[in-house]
Amino acid sequence: MSSSLADTPGVQAGTSTPATAKRTSAALAAAPARSTHRWWALTVLALAQFLVVLDASIVNIALPSVGSQLHLDTAALGWIITAYVLPFGGLLLLGGRLADQLGHRRMFLIGVAGFIAASTVAGLSSSGAMLLSARALQGASAALLAPACLALVTHLFAGKDRAKAFGIWGAVAGIGSAAGVLLGGVLTAAFGWQAVFFVNVPVGLVVIAVIPYLVTRDLRRTPERLDIAGAATVTAGITAVVAALSQSAQRGWVHPVTLGLAAAAANRARPRRPLI
């Protein structure tokens, strides 16, 4: 208790005035609330991360129904997965840098809003092109919210609490990956393939509504200007790596398409201001 009083602004050892006592009481009364808010914020942030991981696998069971209704062949169905993973992996570093510059909470909320919009369009899709475009927007939005989300967790916790928060974070990510297949099967059987996308909407709306009250400050790390050309080359390089890994599963490592993507990834220019 003594250390808390010493750390309270305006409180010095051996001094006591009515105004000081009033500020001290207010600070001590607010401390438990702030502590409670941190864990509630972690719950909501982990829920958003759960959606990001979930959407990489939740569509797997729904693919036959999607192909039947939208008249897509096997190759096109594979792109429903790739269209999400490709922009997510390619834009992840850029999303982190933008969050550092523009504000972690702001980029998190933008990412969640984009994710909701993309999920809505995906559920309403009447053609393969519309669905693939929505999945690409989902992946790009996830690349904005995921690094900002992790940065918010880092700012909210310190010491042993941070280690505990990261443990919860990792557990939620693992559960999301495993739950995707199960939840996708249940939703598809009960409501149709569109439900695997619509399920993101109410959850995302809750996240957007609650986070501004739980995370009241928006922090930035990097005042330095973004190197647009460098960011573009890094993003293109990472996207090529993700695309090469994706194509290797379908075509093999020695296929010209895979080799060309790998060469493109290795041949990117070095940016003046690296993203990391």
CSV table of N, CA and C in Angstrom, one decimal, residues 56-150:
chain,number,residue,atom,x,y,z
A,56,ALA,N,-9.6,-19.1,-40.7
A,56,ALA,CA,-8.7,-19.8,-41.6
A,56,ALA,C,-9.1,-21.3,-41.8
A,57,SER,N,-10.0,-21.8,-40.9
A,57,SER,CA,-10.4,-23.2,-41.0
A,57,SER,C,-11.9,-23.4,-41.0
A,58,ILE,N,-12.7,-22.4,-40.6
A,58,ILE,CA,-14.1,-22.7,-40.5
A,58,ILE,C,-14.8,-23.0,-41.8
A,59,VAL,N,-14.2,-22.5,-42.9
A,59,VAL,CA,-14.9,-22.7,-44.2
A,59,VAL,C,-14.6,-24.1,-44.8
A,60,ASN,N,-13.7,-24.9,-44.2
A,60,ASN,CA,-13.2,-26.1,-44.8
A,60,ASN,C,-14.4,-27.1,-45.0
A,61,ILE,N,-15.2,-27.3,-43.9
A,61,ILE,CA,-16.3,-28.2,-44.0
A,61,ILE,C,-17.4,-27.7,-45.0
A,62,ALA,N,-17.5,-26.4,-45.1
A,62,ALA,CA,-18.5,-25.8,-45.9
A,62,ALA,C,-18.2,-25.8,-47.4
A,63,LEU,N,-17.0,-26.1,-47.8
A,63,LEU,CA,-16.6,-26.0,-49.2
A,63,LEU,C,-17.4,-26.8,-50.2
A,64,PRO,N,-17.8,-28.1,-49.8
A,64,PRO,CA,-18.7,-28.8,-50.8
A,64,PRO,C,-20.0,-28.1,-51.0
A,65,SER,N,-20.6,-27.5,-50.0
A,65,SER,CA,-21.9,-26.8,-50.1
A,65,SER,C,-21.7,-25.5,-50.9
A,66,VAL,N,-20.6,-24.8,-50.7
A,66,VAL,CA,-20.3,-23.6,-51.5
A,66,VAL,C,-20.1,-24.0,-53.0
A,67,GLY,N,-19.3,-25.0,-53.2
A,67,GLY,CA,-19.1,-25.4,-54.6
A,67,GLY,C,-20.3,-25.8,-55.3
A,68,SER,N,-21.2,-26.5,-54.6
A,68,SER,CA,-22.5,-27.0,-55.2
A,68,SER,C,-23.4,-25.8,-55.5
A,69,GLN,N,-23.5,-24.8,-54.6
A,69,GLN,CA,-24.4,-23.7,-54.8
A,69,GLN,C,-23.9,-22.6,-55.8
A,70,LEU,N,-22.6,-22.4,-55.7
A,70,LEU,CA,-22.0,-21.4,-56.6
A,70,LEU,C,-21.3,-21.9,-57.8
A,71,HIS,N,-21.4,-23.2,-58.0
A,71,HIS,CA,-20.9,-23.9,-59.2
A,71,HIS,C,-19.4,-23.7,-59.4
A,72,LEU,N,-18.6,-24.0,-58.3
A,72,LEU,CA,-17.2,-23.9,-58.3
A,72,LEU,C,-16.5,-25.2,-58.4
A,73,ASP,N,-15.4,-25.4,-59.2
A,73,ASP,CA,-14.7,-26.6,-59.2
A,73,ASP,C,-13.7,-26.7,-58.1
A,74,THR,N,-13.0,-27.8,-58.0
A,74,THR,CA,-12.1,-28.1,-56.9
A,74,THR,C,-11.0,-27.0,-56.8
A,75,ALA,N,-10.4,-26.6,-57.9
A,75,ALA,CA,-9.4,-25.6,-57.9
A,75,ALA,C,-9.9,-24.3,-57.4
A,76,ALA,N,-11.1,-23.9,-57.8
A,76,ALA,CA,-11.7,-22.6,-57.3
A,76,ALA,C,-12.0,-22.7,-55.8
A,77,LEU,N,-12.4,-23.9,-55.3
A,77,LEU,CA,-12.7,-24.0,-53.9
A,77,LEU,C,-11.4,-23.8,-53.1
A,78,GLY,N,-10.3,-24.3,-53.6
A,78,GLY,CA,-9.0,-24.2,-52.9
A,78,GLY,C,-8.6,-22.7,-52.7
A,79,TRP,N,-9.0,-21.9,-53.7
A,79,TRP,CA,-8.7,-20.5,-53.6
A,79,TRP,C,-9.5,-19.7,-52.6
A,80,ILE,N,-10.6,-20.3,-52.1
A,80,ILE,CA,-11.4,-19.7,-51.0
A,80,ILE,C,-10.5,-19.7,-49.7
A,81,ILE,N,-9.7,-20.7,-49.5
A,81,ILE,CA,-8.8,-20.7,-48.4
A,81,ILE,C,-7.6,-19.8,-48.7
A,82,THR,N,-7.0,-19.9,-49.9
A,82,THR,CA,-5.9,-19.1,-50.2
A,82,THR,C,-6.2,-17.6,-50.2
A,83,ALA,N,-7.3,-17.3,-50.7
A,83,ALA,CA,-7.7,-15.8,-50.8
A,83,ALA,C,-7.7,-15.2,-49.4
A,84,TYR,N,-7.9,-15.9,-48.3
A,84,TYR,CA,-7.8,-15.4,-47.0
A,84,TYR,C,-6.4,-15.4,-46.5
A,85,VAL,N,-5.7,-16.5,-46.6
A,85,VAL,CA,-4.3,-16.6,-46.1
A,85,VAL,C,-3.3,-15.7,-46.8
A,86,LEU,N,-3.5,-15.5,-48.1
A,86,LEU,CA,-2.5,-14.8,-48.8
A,86,LEU,C,-2.4,-13.3,-48.4
A,87,PRO,N,-3.5,-12.5,-48.4
A,87,PRO,CA,-3.4,-11.1,-48.0
A,87,PRO,C,-3.1,-11.0,-46.5
A,88,PHE,N,-3.5,-12.0,-45.7
A,88,PHE,CA,-3.2,-12.0,-44.3
A,88,PHE,C,-1.7,-12.1,-44.0
A,89,GLY,N,-1.1,-13.1,-44.6
A,89,GLY,CA,0.3,-13.2,-44.4
A,89,GLY,C,1.1,-12.1,-45.1
A,90,GLY,N,0.7,-11.7,-46.2
A,90,GLY,CA,1.4,-10.7,-47.0
A,90,GLY,C,1.4,-9.3,-46.3
A,91,LEU,N,0.3,-9.0,-45.7
A,91,LEU,CA,0.1,-7.6,-45.2
A,91,LEU,C,0.3,-7.5,-43.7
A,92,LEU,N,0.7,-8.6,-43.0
A,92,LEU,CA,0.8,-8.6,-41.6
A,92,LEU,C,1.9,-7.6,-41.1
A,93,LEU,N,3.1,-7.6,-41.7
A,93,LEU,CA,4.1,-6.6,-41.2
A,93,LEU,C,3.7,-5.2,-41.5
A,94,LEU,N,3.1,-4.9,-42.6
A,94,LEU,CA,2.6,-3.6,-42.9
A,94,LEU,C,1.5,-3.2,-42.0
A,95,GLY,N,0.6,-4.1,-41.6
A,95,GLY,CA,-0.4,-3.8,-40.6
A,95,GLY,C,0.2,-3.4,-39.3
A,96,GLY,N,1.2,-4.1,-38.9
A,96,GLY,CA,1.9,-3.8,-37.6
A,96,GLY,C,2.5,-2.4,-37.6
A,97,ARG,N,3.2,-2.1,-38.8
A,97,ARG,CA,3.8,-0.7,-38.9
A,97,ARG,C,2.8,0.4,-38.9
A,98,LEU,N,1.7,0.2,-39.6
A,98,LEU,CA,0.6,1.2,-39.6
A,98,LEU,C,0.0,1.4,-38.2
A,99,ALA,N,-0.1,0.3,-37.5
A,99,ALA,CA,-0.6,0.4,-36.1
A,99,ALA,C,0.3,1.2,-35.3
A,100,ASP,N,1.6,1.0,-35.4
A,100,ASP,CA,2.6,1.8,-34.7
A,100,ASP,C,2.5,3.3,-35.0
A,101,GLN,N,2.2,3.6,-36.2
A,101,GLN,CA,2.2,5.0,-36.7
A,101,GLN,C,0.9,5.7,-36.4
A,102,LEU,N,-0.2,5.0,-36.7
A,102,LEU,CA,-1.5,5.6,-36.6
A,102,LEU,C,-2.3,5.4,-35.3
A,103,GLY,N,-1.8,4.5,-34.5
A,103,GLY,CA,-2.5,4.2,-33.3
A,103,GLY,C,-3.0,2.7,-33.2
A,104,HIS,N,-2.6,2.0,-32.2
A,104,HIS,CA,-3.0,0.6,-32.1
A,104,HIS,C,-4.5,0.4,-32.0
A,105,ARG,N,-5.2,1.2,-31.1
A,105,ARG,CA,-6.6,1.0,-31.0
A,105,ARG,C,-7.3,1.4,-32.3
A,106,ARG,N,-6.9,2.5,-32.9
A,106,ARG,CA,-7.5,2.9,-34.1
A,106,ARG,C,-7.4,1.8,-35.2
A,107,MET,N,-6.2,1.3,-35.4
A,107,MET,CA,-6.1,0.3,-36.5
A,107,MET,C,-6.8,-1.0,-36.1
A,108,PHE,N,-6.9,-1.3,-34.8
A,108,PHE,CA,-7.6,-2.5,-34.4
A,108,PHE,C,-9.1,-2.3,-34.8
A,109,LEU,N,-9.7,-1.2,-34.5
A,109,LEU,CA,-11.1,-1.0,-34.8
A,109,LEU,C,-11.3,-0.9,-36.3
A,110,ILE,N,-10.4,-0.4,-37.0
A,110,ILE,CA,-10.6,-0.4,-38.5
A,110,ILE,C,-10.5,-1.8,-39.0
A,111,GLY,N,-9.6,-2.6,-38.5
A,111,GLY,CA,-9.5,-4.0,-38.9
A,111,GLY,C,-10.7,-4.8,-38.6
A,112,VAL,N,-11.3,-4.6,-37.4
A,112,VAL,CA,-12.5,-5.3,-37.0
A,112,VAL,C,-13.7,-4.9,-37.9
A,113,ALA,N,-13.8,-3.6,-38.2
A,113,ALA,CA,-14.9,-3.1,-39.0
A,113,ALA,C,-14.8,-3.7,-40.4
A,114,GLY,N,-13.5,-3.7,-41.0
A,114,GLY,CA,-13.3,-4.3,-42.3
A,114,GLY,C,-13.7,-5.8,-42.3
A,115,PHE,N,-13.3,-6.5,-41.2
A,115,PHE,CA,-13.6,-7.9,-41.1
A,115,PHE,C,-15.1,-8.2,-41.1
A,116,ILE,N,-15.8,-7.3,-40.3
A,116,ILE,CA,-17.3,-7.5,-40.3
A,116,ILE,C,-17.9,-7.2,-41.7
A,117,ALA,N,-17.5,-6.2,-42.4
A,117,ALA,CA,-18.0,-5.9,-43.7
A,117,ALA,C,-17.7,-7.0,-44.7
A,118,ALA,N,-16.5,-7.5,-44.6
A,118,ALA,CA,-16.1,-8.6,-45.5
A,118,ALA,C,-16.9,-9.9,-45.2
A,119,SER,N,-17.1,-10.2,-44.0
A,119,SER,CA,-17.9,-11.4,-43.6
A,119,SER,C,-19.3,-11.3,-44.1
A,120,THR,N,-19.8,-10.0,-44.0
A,120,THR,CA,-21.2,-9.8,-44.5
A,120,THR,C,-21.3,-10.1,-46.0
A,121,VAL,N,-20.3,-9.5,-46.7
A,121,VAL,CA,-20.3,-9.7,-48.2
A,121,VAL,C,-20.1,-11.2,-48.5
A,122,ALA,N,-19.2,-11.8,-47.8
A,122,ALA,CA,-19.0,-13.3,-48.1
A,122,ALA,C,-20.3,-14.1,-47.9
A,123,GLY,N,-21.0,-13.8,-46.8
A,123,GLY,CA,-22.2,-14.5,-46.6
A,123,GLY,C,-23.3,-14.3,-47.6
A,124,LEU,N,-23.3,-13.1,-48.2
A,124,LEU,CA,-24.3,-12.7,-49.2
A,124,LEU,C,-23.8,-13.0,-50.6
A,125,SER,N,-22.7,-13.6,-50.8
A,125,SER,CA,-22.1,-13.9,-52.1
A,125,SER,C,-23.0,-14.7,-53.0
A,126,SER,N,-23.1,-14.3,-54.2
A,126,SER,CA,-23.9,-15.1,-55.2
A,126,SER,C,-23.0,-15.6,-56.3
A,127,SER,N,-21.7,-15.4,-56.3
A,127,SER,CA,-20.8,-15.9,-57.3
A,127,SER,C,-19.5,-16.1,-56.7
A,128,GLY,N,-18.7,-16.9,-57.4
A,128,GLY,CA,-17.3,-17.2,-56.9
A,128,GLY,C,-16.4,-16.0,-56.8
A,129,ALA,N,-16.5,-15.1,-57.7
A,129,ALA,CA,-15.7,-13.9,-57.7
A,129,ALA,C,-16.0,-13.0,-56.5
A,130,MET,N,-17.3,-12.9,-56.2
A,130,MET,CA,-17.7,-12.1,-55.1
A,130,MET,C,-17.2,-12.7,-53.8
A,131,LEU,N,-17.3,-14.0,-53.7
A,131,LEU,CA,-16.8,-14.7,-52.4
A,131,LEU,C,-15.3,-14.6,-52.3
A,132,LEU,N,-14.6,-14.7,-53.4
A,132,LEU,CA,-13.1,-14.6,-53.3
A,132,LEU,C,-12.7,-13.2,-52.9
A,133,SER,N,-13.4,-12.2,-53.5
A,133,SER,CA,-13.0,-10.8,-53.2
A,133,SER,C,-13.3,-10.6,-51.7
A,134,ALA,N,-14.4,-11.1,-51.2
A,134,ALA,CA,-14.7,-10.9,-49.8
A,134,ALA,C,-13.7,-11.6,-48.9
A,135,ARG,N,-13.3,-12.8,-49.3
A,135,ARG,CA,-12.3,-13.5,-48.5
A,135,ARG,C,-11.0,-12.7,-48.5
A,136,ALA,N,-10.6,-12.1,-49.6
A,136,ALA,CA,-9.4,-11.3,-49.6
A,136,ALA,C,-9.4,-10.1,-48.7
A,137,LEU,N,-10.6,-9.5,-48.7
A,137,LEU,CA,-10.8,-8.4,-47.8
A,137,LEU,C,-10.8,-8.8,-46.3
A,138,GLN,N,-11.3,-10.0,-46.1
A,138,GLN,CA,-11.2,-10.6,-44.7
A,138,GLN,C,-9.8,-10.7,-44.3
A,139,GLY,N,-8.9,-11.3,-45.2
A,139,GLY,CA,-7.5,-11.5,-44.9
A,139,GLY,C,-6.8,-10.2,-44.6
A,140,ALA,N,-7.1,-9.2,-45.5
A,140,ALA,CA,-6.4,-7.9,-45.3
A,140,ALA,C,-6.8,-7.2,-44.0
A,141,SER,N,-8.1,-7.3,-43.7
A,141,SER,CA,-8.6,-6.7,-42.4
A,141,SER,C,-8.0,-7.5,-41.2
A,142,ALA,N,-7.8,-8.8,-41.3
A,142,ALA,CA,-7.2,-9.5,-40.2
A,142,ALA,C,-5.7,-9.1,-40.1
A,143,ALA,N,-5.1,-8.8,-41.2
A,143,ALA,CA,-3.7,-8.3,-41.1
A,143,ALA,C,-3.6,-7.0,-40.4
A,144,LEU,N,-4.6,-6.2,-40.4
A,144,LEU,CA,-4.6,-4.9,-39.7
A,144,LEU,C,-4.9,-5.1,-38.2
A,145,LEU,N,-5.9,-5.9,-37.9
A,145,LEU,CA,-6.3,-6.0,-36.5
A,145,LEU,C,-5.4,-6.9,-35.7
A,146,ALA,N,-4.8,-8.0,-36.2
A,146,ALA,CA,-4.0,-8.9,-35.4
A,146,ALA,C,-2.8,-8.3,-34.8
A,147,PRO,N,-1.9,-7.6,-35.5
A,147,PRO,CA,-0.8,-7.0,-34.8
A,147,PRO,C,-1.2,-5.9,-33.9
A,148,ALA,N,-2.2,-5.1,-34.2
A,148,ALA,CA,-2.7,-4.0,-33.3
A,148,ALA,C,-3.2,-4.6,-32.0
A,149,CYS,N,-3.9,-5.7,-32.2
A,149,CYS,CA,-4.5,-6.4,-31.0
A,149,CYS,C,-3.4,-6.9,-30.1
A,150,LEU,N,-2.3,-7.5,-30.6
A,150,LEU,CA,-1.2,-8.0,-29.8
A,150,LEU,C,-0.5,-6.8,-29.1
